XYZ file of C-alpha atoms in Angstrom:
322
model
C -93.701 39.778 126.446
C -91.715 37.297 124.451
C -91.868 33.456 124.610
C -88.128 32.208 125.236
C -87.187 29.270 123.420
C -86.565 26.007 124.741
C -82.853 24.948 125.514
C -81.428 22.361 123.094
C -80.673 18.996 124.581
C -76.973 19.657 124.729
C -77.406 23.017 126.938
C -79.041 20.355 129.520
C -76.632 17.889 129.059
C -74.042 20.797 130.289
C -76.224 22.161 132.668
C -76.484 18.345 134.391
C -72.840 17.294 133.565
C -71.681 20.795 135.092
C -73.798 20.762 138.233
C -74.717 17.506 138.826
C -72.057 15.966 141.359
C -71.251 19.047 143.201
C -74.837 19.516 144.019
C -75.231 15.909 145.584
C -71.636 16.541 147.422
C -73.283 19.598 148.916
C -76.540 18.043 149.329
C -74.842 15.420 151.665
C -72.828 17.268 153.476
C -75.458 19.834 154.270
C -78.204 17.266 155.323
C -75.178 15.952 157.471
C -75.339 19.013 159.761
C -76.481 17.879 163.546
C -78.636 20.819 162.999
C -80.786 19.604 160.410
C -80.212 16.230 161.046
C -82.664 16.081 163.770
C -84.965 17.881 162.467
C -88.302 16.062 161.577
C -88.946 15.458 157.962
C -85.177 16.426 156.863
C -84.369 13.012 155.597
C -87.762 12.703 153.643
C -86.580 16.226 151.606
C -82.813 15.196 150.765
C -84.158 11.436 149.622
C -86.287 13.585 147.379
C -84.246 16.113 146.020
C -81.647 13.353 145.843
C -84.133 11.827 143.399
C -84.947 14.438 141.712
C -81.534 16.155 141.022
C -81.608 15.894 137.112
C -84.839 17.153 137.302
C -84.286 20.116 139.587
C -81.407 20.850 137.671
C -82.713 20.545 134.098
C -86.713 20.173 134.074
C -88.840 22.007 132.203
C -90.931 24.330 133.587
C -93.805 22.262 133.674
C -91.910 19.874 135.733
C -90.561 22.981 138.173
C -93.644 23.642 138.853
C -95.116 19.846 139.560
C -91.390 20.212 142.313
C -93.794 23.373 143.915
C -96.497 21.474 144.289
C -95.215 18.254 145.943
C -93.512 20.359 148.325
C -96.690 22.249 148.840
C -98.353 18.768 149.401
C -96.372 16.497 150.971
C -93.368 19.417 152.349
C -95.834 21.584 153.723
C -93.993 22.799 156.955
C -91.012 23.619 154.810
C -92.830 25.376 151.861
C -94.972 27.497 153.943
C -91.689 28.253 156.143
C -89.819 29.062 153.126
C -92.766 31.265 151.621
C -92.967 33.411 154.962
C -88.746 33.363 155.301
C -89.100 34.889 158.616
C -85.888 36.647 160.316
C -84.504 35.359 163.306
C -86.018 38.538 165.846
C -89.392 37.447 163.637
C -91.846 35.178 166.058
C -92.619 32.761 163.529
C -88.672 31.999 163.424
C -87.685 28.481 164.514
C -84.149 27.284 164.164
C -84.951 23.677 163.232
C -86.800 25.071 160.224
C -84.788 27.518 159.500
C -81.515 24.959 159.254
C -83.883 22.654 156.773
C -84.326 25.785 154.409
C -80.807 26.620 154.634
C -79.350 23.420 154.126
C -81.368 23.228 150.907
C -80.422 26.745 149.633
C -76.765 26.152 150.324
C -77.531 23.001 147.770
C -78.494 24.683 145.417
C -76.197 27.592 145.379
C -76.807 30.230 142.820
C -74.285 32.337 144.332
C -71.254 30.186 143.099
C -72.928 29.539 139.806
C -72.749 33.316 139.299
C -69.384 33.542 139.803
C -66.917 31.659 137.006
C -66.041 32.844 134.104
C -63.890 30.134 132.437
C -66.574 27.588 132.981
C -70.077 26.604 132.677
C -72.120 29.116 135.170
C -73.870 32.194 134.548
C -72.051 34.035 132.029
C -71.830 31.228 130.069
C -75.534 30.349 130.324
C -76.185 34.245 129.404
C -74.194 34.029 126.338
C -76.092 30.657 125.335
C -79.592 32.240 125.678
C -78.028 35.069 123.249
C -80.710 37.690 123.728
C -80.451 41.071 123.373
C -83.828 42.489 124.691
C -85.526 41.940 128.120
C -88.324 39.291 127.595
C -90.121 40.381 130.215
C -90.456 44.390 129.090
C -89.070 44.692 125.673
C -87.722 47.678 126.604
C -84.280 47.961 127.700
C -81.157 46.094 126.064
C -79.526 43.130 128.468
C -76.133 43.349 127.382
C -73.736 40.532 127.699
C -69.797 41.313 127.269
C -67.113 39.170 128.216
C -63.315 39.577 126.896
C -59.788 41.094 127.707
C -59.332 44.564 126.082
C -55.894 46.946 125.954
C -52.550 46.250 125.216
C -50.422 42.948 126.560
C -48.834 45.496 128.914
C -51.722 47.132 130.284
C -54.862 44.011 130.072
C -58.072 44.914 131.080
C -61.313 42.370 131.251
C -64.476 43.240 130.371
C -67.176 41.637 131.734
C -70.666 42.315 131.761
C -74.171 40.686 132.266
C -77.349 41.383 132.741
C -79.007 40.013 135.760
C -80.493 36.448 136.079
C -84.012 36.304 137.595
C -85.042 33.752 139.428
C -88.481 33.484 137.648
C -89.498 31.587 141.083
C -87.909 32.853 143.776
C -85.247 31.565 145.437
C -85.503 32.266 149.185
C -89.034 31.055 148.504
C -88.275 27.769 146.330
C -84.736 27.121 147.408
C -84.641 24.044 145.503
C -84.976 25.918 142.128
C -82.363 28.195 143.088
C -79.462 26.628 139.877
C -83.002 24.983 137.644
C -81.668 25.985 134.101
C -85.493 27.071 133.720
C -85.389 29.299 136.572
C -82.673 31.436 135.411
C -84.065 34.151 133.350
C -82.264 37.192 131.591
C -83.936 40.414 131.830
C -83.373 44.169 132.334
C -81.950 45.597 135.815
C -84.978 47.838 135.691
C -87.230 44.486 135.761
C -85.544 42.428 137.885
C -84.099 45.518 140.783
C -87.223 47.313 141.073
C -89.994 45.512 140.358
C -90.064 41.310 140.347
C -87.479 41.529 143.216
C -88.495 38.376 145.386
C -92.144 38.141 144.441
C -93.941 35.450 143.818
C -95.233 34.845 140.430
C -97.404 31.990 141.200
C -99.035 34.197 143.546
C -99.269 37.134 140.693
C -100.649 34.340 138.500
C -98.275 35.644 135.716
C -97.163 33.312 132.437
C -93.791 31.715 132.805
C -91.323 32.971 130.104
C -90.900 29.831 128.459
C -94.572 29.554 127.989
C -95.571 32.988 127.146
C -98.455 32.498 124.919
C -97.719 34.518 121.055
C -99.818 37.019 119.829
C -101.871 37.693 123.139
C -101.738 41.119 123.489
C -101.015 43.845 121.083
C -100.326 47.718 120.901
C -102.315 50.715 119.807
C -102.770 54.432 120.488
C -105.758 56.146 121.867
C -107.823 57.941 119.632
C -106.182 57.147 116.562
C -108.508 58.971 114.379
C -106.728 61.822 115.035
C -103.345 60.624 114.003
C -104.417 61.871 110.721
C -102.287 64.931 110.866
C -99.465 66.156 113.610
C -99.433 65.310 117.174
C -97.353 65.943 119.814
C -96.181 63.978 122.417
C -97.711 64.820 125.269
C -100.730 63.999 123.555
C -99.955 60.450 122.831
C -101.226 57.187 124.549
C -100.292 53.883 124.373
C -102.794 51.316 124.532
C -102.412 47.520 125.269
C -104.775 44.944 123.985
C -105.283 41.609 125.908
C -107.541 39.049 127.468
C -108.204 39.396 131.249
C -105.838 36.587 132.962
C -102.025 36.287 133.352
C -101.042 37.899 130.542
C -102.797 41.216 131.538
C -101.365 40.216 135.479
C -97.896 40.366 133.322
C -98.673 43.792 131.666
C -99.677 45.423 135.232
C -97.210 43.284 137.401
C -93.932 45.099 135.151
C -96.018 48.439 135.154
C -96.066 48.204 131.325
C -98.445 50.996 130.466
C -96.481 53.328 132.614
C -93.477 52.431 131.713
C -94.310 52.553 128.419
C -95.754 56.117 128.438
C -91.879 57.385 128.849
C -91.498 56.726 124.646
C -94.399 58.701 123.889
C -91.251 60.997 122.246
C -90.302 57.668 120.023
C -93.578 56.839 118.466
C -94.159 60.965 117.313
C -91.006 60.472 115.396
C -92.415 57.350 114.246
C -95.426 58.800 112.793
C -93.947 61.956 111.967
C -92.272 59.896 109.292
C -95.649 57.848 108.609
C -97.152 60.444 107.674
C -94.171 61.897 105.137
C -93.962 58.960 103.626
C -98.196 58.166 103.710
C -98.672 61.614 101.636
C -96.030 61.035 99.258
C -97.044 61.334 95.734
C -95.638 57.884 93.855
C -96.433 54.606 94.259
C -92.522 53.698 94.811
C -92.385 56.160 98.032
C -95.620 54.368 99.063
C -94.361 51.186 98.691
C -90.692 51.978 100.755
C -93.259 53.522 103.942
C -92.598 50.481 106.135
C -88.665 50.498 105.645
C -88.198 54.365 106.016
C -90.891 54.413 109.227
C -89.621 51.653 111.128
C -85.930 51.266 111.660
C -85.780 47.504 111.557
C -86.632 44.306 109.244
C -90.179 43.110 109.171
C -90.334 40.308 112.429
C -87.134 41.123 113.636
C -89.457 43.307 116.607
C -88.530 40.798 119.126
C -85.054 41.725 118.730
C -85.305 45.428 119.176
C -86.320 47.579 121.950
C -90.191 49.093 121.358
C -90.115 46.874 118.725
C -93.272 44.658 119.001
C -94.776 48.586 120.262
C -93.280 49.988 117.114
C -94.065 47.061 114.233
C -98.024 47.067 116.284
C -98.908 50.558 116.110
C -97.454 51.170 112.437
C -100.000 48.157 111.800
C -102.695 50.098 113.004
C -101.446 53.573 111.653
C -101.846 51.079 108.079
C -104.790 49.805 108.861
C -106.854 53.115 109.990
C -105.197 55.395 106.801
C -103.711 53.457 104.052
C -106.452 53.366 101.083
């Protein structure tokens, strides 16, 4: 729903400089294991990822996704093995494999980037992206909190993050699992119920970083009758976009249901609309969009229903206001 901005070169350059050595340490001594040693085609992967590393650390997405596509090519055993991530009862298991996948996920291990606090890792890269409101829903707030609170005596920390989605997958493309344009932000409700480990390449849905502006919008159904009082249980919201990924991206987060839960919000909304549409001076007129809407023009982005809120007072405007 909103287009994340790029990461400035320094972010990269902390990313790399962070990440860099201990990732080749680990990608040696994993690729050392007798276990993957012998398997076919293991030395071909670490020479590549061993090329690679600056990119699979700090590409952009384009570039992530040219990574998926050589493996896809050239690594085919170990990307379709990786895609299908079958468990060792599962037929299609095989140990070889499996040790390949494994010694590349233990590479790239998000699980100790998630863990310090003092340095560079996931708090820290949560507190760079600064956002408040899940790009993928606009929604819910992703709050970020990190500090000691109480007395010397009696010091508590806390410490608080939303969740960082792995925009592909990482028991799918274990090579992406620490790519600074893999980790992505978002709501608990986003990234625990619904994207979980699904594929979005296979949900053809827009990468955050390239999330096109302006391609969808919001409206209500039958809006001729938002002429006088409604209730809420009356109200539908309406989403406006081009068949592709961006409406893949509005059904794949379940946007129109999930949506449907602030029918309560946008009755108060146009509760006040219409107050403030009636009112008898120009002044009054004039002060609608500040009294409806509870936030700066084009700050939407930052608040949650916002781009709902800021799209359907536009078309509230553009039915009514003479």
């Amino acid at each position: 729903m909103k287009r994340l901005n790029l990461f400035t070169a320094a972010t990269l350059k902390t990313h790399r400089t962070a990440l860099k050595d201990k990732t080749l340490l680990s990608l040696t001594a994993e690729f050392s294991e007798p276990s993957v040693m012998k398997t076919r085609g293991a030395a071909v992967i670490e020479r590549y990822l061993r090329k690679h590393i600056d990119s699979l650390l700090a590409g952009e997405p384009t570039e992530l996704l040219a990574h998926i596509r050589h493996f896809e090519k050239e690594f085919k055993w170990f990307h379709v093995y990786a895609l299908a991530n079958p468990k060792a009862k599962d037929p299609a298991y095989n140990k070889d494999k499996a040790a390949v996948v494994s010694a590349v996920h233990n590479t790239f291990n998000y699980d100790k980037f998630s863990k310090p606090r003092s340095t560079w890792g996931a708090y820290h890269l949560v507190m760079t992206y600064g956002e408040r409101i899940c790009p993928y829903c606009n929604l819910n707030h992703i709050n970020f909190h990190s500090r000691p609170t109480g007395t010397k005596k009696s010091v508590k920390v806390l410490e608080m993050r939303p969740p960082l989605d792995h925009y592909y997958p990482r028991f799918c493309y274990p090579y992406l699992g620490i790519s600074l344009y893999n980790l992505v932000p978002c709501c608990h409700q986003c990234n625990s119920s619904i994207k979980l480990q699904k594929d979005p390449l296979a949900a053809d849905l827009p990468h955050p970083f390239k999330f096109p502006d302006g391609a969808f919008s919001f409206t209500v159904q039958d809006i001729d009758k938002f002429d006088k009082p409604v209730k809420a249980e009356e109200i539908k919201i309406s989403f406006g976009c081009a068949p592709g990924p961006v409406q893949n991206h509005v059904n794949f987060f379940a946007l129109p249901e999930r949506y449907g839960w602030y029918v309560h919000e946008i009755a108060d909304m146009h509760g006040k609309y219409l107050s403030y549409a009636g009112a008898p001076t120009v002044l009054a007129k004039a002060l609608k969009r500040d009294m409806v809407l509870p936030f700066k023009p084009g700050s939407g982005a930052e608040r949650t229903l916002g781009f709902c809120m800021e799209d359907i007072f536009a078309s509230f405007e553009k039915q009514f206001s003479k």
